[in-house]
JSON list of C-alpha atoms and ligand atoms in Angstrom, two decimals:
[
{"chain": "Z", "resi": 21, "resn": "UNK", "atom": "CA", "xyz": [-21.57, -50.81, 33.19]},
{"chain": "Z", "resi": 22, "resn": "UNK", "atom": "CA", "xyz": [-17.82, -50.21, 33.79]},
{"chain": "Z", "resi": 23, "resn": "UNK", "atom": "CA", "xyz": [-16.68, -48.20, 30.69]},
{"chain": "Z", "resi": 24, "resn": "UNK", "atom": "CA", "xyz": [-12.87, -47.64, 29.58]},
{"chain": "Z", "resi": 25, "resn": "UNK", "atom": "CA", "xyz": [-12.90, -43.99, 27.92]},
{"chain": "Z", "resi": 26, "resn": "UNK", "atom": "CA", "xyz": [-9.71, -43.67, 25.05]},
{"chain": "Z", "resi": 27, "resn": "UNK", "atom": "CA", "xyz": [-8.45, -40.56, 23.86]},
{"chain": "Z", "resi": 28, "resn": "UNK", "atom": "CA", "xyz": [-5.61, -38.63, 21.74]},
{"chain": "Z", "resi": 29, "resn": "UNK", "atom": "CA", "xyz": [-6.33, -35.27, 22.20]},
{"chain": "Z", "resi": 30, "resn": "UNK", "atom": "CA", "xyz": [-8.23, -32.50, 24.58]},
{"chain": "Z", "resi": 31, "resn": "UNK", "atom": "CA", "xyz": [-10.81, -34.91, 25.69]},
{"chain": "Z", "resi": 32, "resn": "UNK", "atom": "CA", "xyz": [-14.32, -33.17, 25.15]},
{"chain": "Z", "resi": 33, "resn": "UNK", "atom": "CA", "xyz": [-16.10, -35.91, 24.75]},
{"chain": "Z", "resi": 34, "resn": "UNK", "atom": "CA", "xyz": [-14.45, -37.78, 27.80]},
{"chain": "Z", "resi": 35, "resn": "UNK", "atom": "CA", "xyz": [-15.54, -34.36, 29.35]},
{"chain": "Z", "resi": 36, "resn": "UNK", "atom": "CA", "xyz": [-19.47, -34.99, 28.46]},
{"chain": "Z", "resi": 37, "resn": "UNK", "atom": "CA", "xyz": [-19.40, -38.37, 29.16]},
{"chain": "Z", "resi": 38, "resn": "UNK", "atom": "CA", "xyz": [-18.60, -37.53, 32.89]},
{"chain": "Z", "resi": 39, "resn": "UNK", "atom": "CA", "xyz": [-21.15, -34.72, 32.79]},
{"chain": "Z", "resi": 40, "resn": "UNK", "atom": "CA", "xyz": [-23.78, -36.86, 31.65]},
{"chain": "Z", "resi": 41, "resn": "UNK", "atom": "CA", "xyz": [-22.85, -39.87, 34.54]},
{"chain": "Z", "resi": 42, "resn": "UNK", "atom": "CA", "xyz": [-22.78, -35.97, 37.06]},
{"chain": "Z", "resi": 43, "resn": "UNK", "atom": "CA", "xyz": [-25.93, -35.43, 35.35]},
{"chain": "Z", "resi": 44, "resn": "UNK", "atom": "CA", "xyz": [-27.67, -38.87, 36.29]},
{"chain": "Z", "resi": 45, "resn": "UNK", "atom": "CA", "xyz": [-28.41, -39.34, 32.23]},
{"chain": "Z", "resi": 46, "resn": "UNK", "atom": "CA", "xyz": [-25.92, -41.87, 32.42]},
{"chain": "Z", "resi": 47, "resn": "UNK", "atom": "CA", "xyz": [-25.84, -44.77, 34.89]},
{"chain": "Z", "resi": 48, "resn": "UNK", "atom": "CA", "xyz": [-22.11, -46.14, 34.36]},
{"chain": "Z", "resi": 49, "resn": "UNK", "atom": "CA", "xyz": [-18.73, -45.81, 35.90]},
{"chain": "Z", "resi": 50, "resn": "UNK", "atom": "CA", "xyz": [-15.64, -44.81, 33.82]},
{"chain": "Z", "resi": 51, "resn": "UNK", "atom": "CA", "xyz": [-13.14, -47.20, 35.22]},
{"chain": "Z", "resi": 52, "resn": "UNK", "atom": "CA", "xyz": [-10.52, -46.40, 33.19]},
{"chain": "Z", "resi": 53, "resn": "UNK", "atom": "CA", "xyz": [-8.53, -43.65, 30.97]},
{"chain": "Z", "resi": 54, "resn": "UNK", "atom": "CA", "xyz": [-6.11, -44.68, 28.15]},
{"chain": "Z", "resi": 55, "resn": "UNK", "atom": "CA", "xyz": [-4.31, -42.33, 25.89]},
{"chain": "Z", "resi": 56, "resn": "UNK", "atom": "CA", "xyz": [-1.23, -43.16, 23.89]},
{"chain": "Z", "resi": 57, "resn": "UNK", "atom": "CA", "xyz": [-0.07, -39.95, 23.91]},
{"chain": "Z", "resi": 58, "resn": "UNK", "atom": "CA", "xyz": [1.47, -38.91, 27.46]},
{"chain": "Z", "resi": 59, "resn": "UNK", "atom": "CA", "xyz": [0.55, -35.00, 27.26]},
{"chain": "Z", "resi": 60, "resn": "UNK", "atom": "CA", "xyz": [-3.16, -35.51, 26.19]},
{"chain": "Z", "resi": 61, "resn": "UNK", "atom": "CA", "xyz": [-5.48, -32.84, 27.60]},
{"chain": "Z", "resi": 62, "resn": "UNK", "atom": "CA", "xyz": [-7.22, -35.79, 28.74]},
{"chain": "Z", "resi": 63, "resn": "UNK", "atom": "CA", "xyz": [-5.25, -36.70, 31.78]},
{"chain": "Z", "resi": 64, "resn": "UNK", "atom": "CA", "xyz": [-5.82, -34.00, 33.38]},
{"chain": "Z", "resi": 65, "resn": "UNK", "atom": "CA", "xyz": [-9.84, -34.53, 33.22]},
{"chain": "Z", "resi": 66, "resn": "UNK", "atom": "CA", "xyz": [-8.94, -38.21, 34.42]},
{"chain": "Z", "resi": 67, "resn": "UNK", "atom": "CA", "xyz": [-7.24, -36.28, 37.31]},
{"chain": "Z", "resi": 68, "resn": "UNK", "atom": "CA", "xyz": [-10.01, -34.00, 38.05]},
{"chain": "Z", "resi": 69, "resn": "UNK", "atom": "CA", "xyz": [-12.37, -36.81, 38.42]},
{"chain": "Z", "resi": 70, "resn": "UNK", "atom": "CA", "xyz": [-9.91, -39.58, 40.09]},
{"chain": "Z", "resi": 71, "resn": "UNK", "atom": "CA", "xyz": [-10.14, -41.51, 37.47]},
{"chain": "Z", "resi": 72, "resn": "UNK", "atom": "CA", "xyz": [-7.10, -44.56, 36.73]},
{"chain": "Z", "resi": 73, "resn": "UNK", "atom": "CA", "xyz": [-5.24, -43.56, 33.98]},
{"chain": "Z", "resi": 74, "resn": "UNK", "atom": "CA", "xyz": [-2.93, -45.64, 31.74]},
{"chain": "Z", "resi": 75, "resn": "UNK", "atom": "CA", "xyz": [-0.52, -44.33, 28.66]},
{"chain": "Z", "resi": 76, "resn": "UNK", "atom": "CA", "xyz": [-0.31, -47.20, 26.23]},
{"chain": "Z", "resi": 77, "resn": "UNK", "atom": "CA", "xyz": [1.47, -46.79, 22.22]},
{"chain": "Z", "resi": 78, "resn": "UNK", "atom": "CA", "xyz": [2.69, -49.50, 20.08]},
{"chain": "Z", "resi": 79, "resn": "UNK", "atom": "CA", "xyz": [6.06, -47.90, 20.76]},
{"chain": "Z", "resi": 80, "resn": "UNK", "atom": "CA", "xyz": [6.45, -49.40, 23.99]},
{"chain": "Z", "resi": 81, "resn": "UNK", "atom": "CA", "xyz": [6.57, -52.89, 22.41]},
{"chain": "Z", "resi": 82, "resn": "UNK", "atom": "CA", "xyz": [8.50, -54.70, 19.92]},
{"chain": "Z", "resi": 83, "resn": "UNK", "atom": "CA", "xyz": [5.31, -56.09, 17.76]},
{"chain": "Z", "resi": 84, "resn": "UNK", "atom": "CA", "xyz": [1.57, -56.14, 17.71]},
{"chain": "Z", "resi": 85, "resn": "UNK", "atom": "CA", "xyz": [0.81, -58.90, 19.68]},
{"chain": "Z", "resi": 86, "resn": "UNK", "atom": "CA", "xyz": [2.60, -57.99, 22.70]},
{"chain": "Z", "resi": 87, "resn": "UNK", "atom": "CA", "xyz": [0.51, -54.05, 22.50]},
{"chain": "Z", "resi": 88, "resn": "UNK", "atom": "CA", "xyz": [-2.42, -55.91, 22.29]},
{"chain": "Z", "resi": 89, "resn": "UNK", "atom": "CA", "xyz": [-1.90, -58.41, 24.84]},
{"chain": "Z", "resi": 90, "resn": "UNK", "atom": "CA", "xyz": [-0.39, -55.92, 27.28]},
{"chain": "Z", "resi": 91, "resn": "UNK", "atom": "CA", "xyz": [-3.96, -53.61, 26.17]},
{"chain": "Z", "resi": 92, "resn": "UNK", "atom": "CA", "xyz": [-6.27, -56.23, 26.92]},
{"chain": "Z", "resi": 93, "resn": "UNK", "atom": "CA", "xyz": [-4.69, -57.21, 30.54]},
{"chain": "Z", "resi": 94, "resn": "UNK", "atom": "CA", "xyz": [-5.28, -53.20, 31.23]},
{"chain": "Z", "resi": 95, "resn": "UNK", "atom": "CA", "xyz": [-8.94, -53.72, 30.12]},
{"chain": "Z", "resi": 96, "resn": "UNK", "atom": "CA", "xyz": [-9.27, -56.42, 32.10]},
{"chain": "Z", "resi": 97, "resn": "UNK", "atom": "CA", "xyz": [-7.50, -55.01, 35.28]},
{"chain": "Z", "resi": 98, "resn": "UNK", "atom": "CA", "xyz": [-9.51, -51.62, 35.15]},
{"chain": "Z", "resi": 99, "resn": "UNK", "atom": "CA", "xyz": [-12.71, -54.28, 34.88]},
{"chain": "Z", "resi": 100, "resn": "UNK", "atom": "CA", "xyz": [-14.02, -52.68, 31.48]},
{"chain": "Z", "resi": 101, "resn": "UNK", "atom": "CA", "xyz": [-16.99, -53.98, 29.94]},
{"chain": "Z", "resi": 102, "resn": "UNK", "atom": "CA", "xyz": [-17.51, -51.31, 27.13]},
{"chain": "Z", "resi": 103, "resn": "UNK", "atom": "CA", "xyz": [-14.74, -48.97, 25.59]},
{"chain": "Z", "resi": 104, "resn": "UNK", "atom": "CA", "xyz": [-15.72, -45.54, 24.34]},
{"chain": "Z", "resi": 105, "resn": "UNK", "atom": "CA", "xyz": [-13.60, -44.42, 22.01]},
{"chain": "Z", "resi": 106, "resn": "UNK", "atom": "CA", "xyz": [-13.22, -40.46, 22.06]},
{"chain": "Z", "resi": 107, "resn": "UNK", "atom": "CA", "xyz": [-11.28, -38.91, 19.83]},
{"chain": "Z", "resi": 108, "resn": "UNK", "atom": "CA", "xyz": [-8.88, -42.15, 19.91]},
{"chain": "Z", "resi": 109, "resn": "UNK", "atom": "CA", "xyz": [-6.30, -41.34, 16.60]},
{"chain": "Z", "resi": 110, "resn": "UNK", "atom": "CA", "xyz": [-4.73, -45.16, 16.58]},
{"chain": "Z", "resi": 111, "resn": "UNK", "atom": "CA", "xyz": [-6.55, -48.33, 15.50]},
{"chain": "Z", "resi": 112, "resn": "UNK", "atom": "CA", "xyz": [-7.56, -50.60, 17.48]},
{"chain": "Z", "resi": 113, "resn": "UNK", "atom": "CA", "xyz": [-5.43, -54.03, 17.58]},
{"chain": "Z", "resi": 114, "resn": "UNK", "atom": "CA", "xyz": [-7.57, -56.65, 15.96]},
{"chain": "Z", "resi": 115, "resn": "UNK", "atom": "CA", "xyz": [-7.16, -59.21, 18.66]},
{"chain": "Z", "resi": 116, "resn": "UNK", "atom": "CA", "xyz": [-8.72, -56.83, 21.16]},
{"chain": "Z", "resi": 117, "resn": "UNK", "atom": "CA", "xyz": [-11.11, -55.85, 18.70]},
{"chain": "Z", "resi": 118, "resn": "UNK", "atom": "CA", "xyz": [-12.26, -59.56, 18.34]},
{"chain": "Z", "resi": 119, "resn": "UNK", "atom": "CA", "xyz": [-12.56, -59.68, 22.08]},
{"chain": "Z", "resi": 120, "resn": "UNK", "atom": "CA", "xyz": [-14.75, -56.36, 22.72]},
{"chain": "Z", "resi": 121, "resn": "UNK", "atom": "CA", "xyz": [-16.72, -57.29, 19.83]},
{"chain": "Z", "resi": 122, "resn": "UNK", "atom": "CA", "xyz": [-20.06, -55.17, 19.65]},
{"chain": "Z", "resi": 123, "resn": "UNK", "atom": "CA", "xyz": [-18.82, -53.08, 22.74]},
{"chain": "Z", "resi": 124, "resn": "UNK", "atom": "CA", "xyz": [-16.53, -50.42, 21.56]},
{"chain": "Z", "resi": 125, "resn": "UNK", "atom": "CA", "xyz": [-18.30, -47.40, 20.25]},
{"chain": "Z", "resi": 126, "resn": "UNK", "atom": "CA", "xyz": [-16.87, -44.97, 18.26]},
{"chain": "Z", "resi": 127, "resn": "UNK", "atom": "CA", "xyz": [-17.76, -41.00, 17.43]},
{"chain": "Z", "resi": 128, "resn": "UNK", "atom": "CA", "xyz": [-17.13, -39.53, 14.13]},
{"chain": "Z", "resi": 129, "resn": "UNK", "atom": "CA", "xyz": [-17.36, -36.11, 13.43]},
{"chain": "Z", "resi": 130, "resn": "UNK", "atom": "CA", "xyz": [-19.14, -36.36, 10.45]},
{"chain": "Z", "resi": 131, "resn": "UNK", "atom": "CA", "xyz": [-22.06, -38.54, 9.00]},
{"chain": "Z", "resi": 132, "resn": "UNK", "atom": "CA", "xyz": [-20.73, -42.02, 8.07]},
{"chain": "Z", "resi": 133, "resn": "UNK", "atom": "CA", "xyz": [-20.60, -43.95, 6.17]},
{"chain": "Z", "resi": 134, "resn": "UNK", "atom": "CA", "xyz": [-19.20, -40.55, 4.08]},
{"chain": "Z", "resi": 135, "resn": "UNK", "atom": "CA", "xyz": [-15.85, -38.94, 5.22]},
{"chain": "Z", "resi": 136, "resn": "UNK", "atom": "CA", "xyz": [-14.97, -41.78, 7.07]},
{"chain": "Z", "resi": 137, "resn": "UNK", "atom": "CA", "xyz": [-11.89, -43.68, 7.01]},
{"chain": "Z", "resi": 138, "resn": "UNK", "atom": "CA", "xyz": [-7.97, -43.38, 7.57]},
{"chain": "Z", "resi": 139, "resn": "UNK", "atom": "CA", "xyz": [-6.75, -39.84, 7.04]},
{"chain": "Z", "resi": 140, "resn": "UNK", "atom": "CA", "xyz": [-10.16, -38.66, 7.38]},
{"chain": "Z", "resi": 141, "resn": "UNK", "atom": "CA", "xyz": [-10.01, -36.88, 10.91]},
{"chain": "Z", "resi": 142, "resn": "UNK", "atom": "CA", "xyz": [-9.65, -33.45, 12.85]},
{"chain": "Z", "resi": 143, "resn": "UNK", "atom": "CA", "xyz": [-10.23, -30.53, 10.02]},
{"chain": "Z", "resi": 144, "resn": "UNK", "atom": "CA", "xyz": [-9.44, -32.88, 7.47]},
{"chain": "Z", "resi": 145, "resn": "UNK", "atom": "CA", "xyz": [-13.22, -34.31, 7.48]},
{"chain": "Z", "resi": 146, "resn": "UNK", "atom": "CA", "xyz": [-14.56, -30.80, 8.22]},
{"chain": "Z", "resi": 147, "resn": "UNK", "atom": "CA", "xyz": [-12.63, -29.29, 4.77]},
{"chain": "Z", "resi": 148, "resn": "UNK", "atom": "CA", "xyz": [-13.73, -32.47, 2.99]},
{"chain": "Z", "resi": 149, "resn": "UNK", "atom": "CA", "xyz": [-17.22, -31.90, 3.43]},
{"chain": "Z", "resi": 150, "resn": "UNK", "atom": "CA", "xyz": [-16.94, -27.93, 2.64]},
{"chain": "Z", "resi": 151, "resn": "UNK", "atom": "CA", "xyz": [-15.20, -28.55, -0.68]},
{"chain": "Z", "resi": 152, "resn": "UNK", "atom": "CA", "xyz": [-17.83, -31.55, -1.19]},
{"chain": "Z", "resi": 153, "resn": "UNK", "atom": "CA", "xyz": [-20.65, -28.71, -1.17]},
{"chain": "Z", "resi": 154, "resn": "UNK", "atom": "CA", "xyz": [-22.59, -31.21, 1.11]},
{"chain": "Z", "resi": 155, "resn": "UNK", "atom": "CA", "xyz": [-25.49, -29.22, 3.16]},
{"chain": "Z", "resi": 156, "resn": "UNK", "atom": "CA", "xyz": [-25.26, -31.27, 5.84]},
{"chain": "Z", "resi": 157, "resn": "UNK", "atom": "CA", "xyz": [-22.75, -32.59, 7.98]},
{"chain": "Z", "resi": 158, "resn": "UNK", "atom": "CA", "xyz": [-22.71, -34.00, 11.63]},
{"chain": "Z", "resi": 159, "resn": "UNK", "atom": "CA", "xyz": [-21.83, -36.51, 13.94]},
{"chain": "Z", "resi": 160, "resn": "UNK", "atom": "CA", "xyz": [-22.02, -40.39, 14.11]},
{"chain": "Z", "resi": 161, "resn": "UNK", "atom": "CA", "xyz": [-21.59, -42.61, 16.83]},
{"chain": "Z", "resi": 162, "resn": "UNK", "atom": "CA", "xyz": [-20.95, -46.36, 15.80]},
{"chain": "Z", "resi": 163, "resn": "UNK", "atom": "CA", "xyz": [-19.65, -49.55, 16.13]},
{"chain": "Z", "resi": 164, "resn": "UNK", "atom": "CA", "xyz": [-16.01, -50.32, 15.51]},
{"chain": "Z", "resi": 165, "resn": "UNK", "atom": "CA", "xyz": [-14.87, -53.02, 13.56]},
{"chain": "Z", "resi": 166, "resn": "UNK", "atom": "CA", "xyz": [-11.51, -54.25, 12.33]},
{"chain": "Z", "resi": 167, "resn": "UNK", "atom": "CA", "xyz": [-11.88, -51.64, 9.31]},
{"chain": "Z", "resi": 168, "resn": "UNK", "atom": "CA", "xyz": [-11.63, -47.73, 9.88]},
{"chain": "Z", "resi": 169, "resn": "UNK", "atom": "CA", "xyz": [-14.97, -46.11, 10.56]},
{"chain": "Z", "resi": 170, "resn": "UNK", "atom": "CA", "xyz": [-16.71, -48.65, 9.01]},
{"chain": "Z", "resi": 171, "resn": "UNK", "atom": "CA", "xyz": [-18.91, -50.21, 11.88]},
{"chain": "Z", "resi": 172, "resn": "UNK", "atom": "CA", "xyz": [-22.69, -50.33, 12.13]},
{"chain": "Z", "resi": 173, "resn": "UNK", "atom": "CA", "xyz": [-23.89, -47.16, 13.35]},
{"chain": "Z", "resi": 174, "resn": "UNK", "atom": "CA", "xyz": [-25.46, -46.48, 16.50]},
{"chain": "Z", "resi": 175, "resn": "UNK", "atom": "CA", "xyz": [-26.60, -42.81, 16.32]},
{"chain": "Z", "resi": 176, "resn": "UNK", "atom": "CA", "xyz": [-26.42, -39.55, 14.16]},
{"chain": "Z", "resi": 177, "resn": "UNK", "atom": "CA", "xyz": [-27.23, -36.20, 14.56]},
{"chain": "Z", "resi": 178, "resn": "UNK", "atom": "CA", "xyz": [-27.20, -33.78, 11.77]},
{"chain": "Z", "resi": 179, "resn": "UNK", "atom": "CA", "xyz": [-26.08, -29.73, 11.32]},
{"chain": "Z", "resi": 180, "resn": "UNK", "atom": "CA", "xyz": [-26.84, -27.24, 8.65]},
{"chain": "Z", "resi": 181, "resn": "UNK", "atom": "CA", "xyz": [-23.55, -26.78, 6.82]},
{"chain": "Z", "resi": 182, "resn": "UNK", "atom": "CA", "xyz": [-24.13, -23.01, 6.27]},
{"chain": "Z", "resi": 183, "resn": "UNK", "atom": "CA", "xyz": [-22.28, -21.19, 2.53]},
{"chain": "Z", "resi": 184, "resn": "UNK", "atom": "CA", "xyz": [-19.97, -18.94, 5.32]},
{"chain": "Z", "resi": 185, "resn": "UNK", "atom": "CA", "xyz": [-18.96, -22.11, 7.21]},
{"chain": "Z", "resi": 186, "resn": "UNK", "atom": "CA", "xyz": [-14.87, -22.43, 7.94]},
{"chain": "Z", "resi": 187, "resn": "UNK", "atom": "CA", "xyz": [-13.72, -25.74, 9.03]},
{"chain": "Z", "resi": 188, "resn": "UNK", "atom": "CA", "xyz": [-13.67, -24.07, 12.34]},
{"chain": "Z", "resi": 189, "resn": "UNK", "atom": "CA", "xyz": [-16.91, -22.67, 12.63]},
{"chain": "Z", "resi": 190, "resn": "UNK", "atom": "CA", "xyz": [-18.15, -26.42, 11.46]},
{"chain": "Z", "resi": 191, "resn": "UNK", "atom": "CA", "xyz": [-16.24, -28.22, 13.83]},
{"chain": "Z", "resi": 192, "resn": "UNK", "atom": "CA", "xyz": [-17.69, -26.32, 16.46]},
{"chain": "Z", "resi": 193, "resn": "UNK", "atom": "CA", "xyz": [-20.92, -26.96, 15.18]},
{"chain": "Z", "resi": 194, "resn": "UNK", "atom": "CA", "xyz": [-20.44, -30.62, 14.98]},
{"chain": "Z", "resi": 195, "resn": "UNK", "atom": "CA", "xyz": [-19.02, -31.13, 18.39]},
{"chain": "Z", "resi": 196, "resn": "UNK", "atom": "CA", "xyz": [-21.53, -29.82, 20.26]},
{"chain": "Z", "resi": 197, "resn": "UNK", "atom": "CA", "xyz": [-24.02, -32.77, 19.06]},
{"chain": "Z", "resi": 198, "resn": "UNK", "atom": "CA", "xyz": [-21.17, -34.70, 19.50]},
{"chain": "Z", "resi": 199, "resn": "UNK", "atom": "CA", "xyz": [-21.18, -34.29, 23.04]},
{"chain": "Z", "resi": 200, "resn": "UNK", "atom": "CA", "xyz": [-25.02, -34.66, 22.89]},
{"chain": "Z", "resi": 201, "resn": "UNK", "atom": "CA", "xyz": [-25.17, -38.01, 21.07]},
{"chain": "Z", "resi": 202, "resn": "UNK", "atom": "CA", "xyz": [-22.13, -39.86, 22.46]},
{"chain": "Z", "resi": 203, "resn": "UNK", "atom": "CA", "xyz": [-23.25, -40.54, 26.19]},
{"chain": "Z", "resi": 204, "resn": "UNK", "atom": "CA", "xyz": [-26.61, -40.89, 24.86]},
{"chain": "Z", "resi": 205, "resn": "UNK", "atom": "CA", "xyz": [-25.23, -43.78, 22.32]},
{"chain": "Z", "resi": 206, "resn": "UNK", "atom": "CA", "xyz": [-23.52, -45.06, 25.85]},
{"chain": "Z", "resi": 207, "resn": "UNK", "atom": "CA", "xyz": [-26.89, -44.75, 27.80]},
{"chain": "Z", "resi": 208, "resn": "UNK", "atom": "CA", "xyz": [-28.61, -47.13, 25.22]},
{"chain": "Z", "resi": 209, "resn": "UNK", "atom": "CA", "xyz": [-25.64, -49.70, 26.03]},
{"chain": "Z", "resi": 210, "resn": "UNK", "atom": "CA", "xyz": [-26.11, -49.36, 29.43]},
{"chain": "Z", "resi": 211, "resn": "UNK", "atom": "CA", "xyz": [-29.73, -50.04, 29.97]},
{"chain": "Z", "resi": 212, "resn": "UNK", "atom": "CA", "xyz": [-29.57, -52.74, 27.47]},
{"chain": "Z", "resi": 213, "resn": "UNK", "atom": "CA", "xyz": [-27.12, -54.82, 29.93]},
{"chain": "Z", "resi": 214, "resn": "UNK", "atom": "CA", "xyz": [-28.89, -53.73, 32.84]},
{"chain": "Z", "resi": 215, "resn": "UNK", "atom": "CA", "xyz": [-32.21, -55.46, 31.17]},
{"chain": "Z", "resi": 216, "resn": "UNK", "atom": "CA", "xyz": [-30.36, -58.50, 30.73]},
{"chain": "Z", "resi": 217, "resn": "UNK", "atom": "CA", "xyz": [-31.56, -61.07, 33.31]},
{"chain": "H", "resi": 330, "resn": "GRF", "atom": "C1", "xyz": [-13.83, -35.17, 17.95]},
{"chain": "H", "resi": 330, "resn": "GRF", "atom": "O1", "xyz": [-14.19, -34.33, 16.90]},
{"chain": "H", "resi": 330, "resn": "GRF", "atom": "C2", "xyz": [-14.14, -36.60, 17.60]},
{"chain": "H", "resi": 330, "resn": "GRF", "atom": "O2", "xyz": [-15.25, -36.75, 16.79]},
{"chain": "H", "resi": 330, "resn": "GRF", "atom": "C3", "xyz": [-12.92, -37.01, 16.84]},
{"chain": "H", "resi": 330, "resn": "GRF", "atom": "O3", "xyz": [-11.85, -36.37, 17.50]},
{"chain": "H", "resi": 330, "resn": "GRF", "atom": "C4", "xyz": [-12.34, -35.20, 18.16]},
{"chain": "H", "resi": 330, "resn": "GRF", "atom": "C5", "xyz": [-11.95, -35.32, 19.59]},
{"chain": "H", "resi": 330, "resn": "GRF", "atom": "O4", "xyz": [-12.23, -34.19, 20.34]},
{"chain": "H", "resi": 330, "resn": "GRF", "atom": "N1", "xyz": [-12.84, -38.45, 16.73]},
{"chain": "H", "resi": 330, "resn": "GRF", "atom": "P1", "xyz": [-12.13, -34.25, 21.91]},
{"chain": "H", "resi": 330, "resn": "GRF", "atom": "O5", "xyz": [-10.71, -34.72, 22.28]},
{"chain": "H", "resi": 330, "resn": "GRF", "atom": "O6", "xyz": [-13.16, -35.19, 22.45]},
{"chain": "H", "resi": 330, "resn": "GRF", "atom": "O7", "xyz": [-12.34, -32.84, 22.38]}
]
């Protein structure tokens, strides 16, 4: 399974991803690196690894349609059959959306379907749930639709929101089981198409 990776930011998750194909956990090739943001941490894991790597925003094109179109000739250049988005801050045109239905996958750091949705990411979800008194937050890996982290999910995994928690310290928390649930959320995907005769 040929997976294109997105991200905004750092690029943890991209990072566990390729640990877990290192690892053998996950049988799948990342064909493909897209950030629209030129200085994302990110590129210089792509670089580590060889991996192609692409730097796509809207504000390269004049409208919607021509991002999207010029998006889905990448996917389909870098062969991708699954996009995982990690830590991806922009939404997803809705023609490519329609077109990867069922095979983009999303992590959240937080358990959907609460403190989801736009404006909700970064320490903005982690102070949400501290002032919300919840006891537990964590992560969520789902399925992304044309709304904002509103998909069916895939996979959670919980943490103890302790009373001395900082939106740090919780972040922290939660992205370590992110990095545990996302490639296994991508390992499901895989051996499902592999089963497919
Ligand atoms: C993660 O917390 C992820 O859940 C969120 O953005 C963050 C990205 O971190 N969508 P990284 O770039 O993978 O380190």
């Amino acid at each position: 399974m040929n997976i294109g990776v997105f991200a905004s930011g750092r690029g943890s998750n991209f990072q566990a991803i390729l640990s877990a194909i290192e690892r053998g956990v996950l049988s799948a090739n990342v064909t493909l690196l897209l950030s629209n943001k030129s200085d994302a941490g990110a590129f210089e894991i792509a670089k580590a690894y060889s991996i192609p790597t692409v730097h796509l925003s809207q504000k390269q094109f004049a409208d919607e349609a021509l991002y999207a179109t010029a998006m889905l000739e990448v996917l389909r250049n870098h062969h991708v059959e699954l996009i995982a988005l990690a830590g991806y801050l922009k939404k997803i045109p809705t023609i490519v959306v329609r077109e990867f239905r069922h095979r983009i996958l999303n992590i959240h750091p937080a358990l959907l379907p609460s403190f989801g949705g736009q404006g909700m990411y970064g320490h903005h979800v982690h102070e949400a749930v501290l002032a919300s008194g919840a006891k537990l937050s964590g992560a969520t890996v789902h399925l992304v639709d044309e709304e904002y982290d509103r998909g069916p999910i895939v996979l959670q995994k919980t943490v103890a929101v302790d009373e001395h928690d900082t939106p740090e310290s919780l972040a922290a928390k939660v992205l370590k089981v992110e990095h545990e649930i996302f490639p296994l959320a991508l390992k499901a995907f895989a051996e499902k198409e592999n089963n497919v005769v």
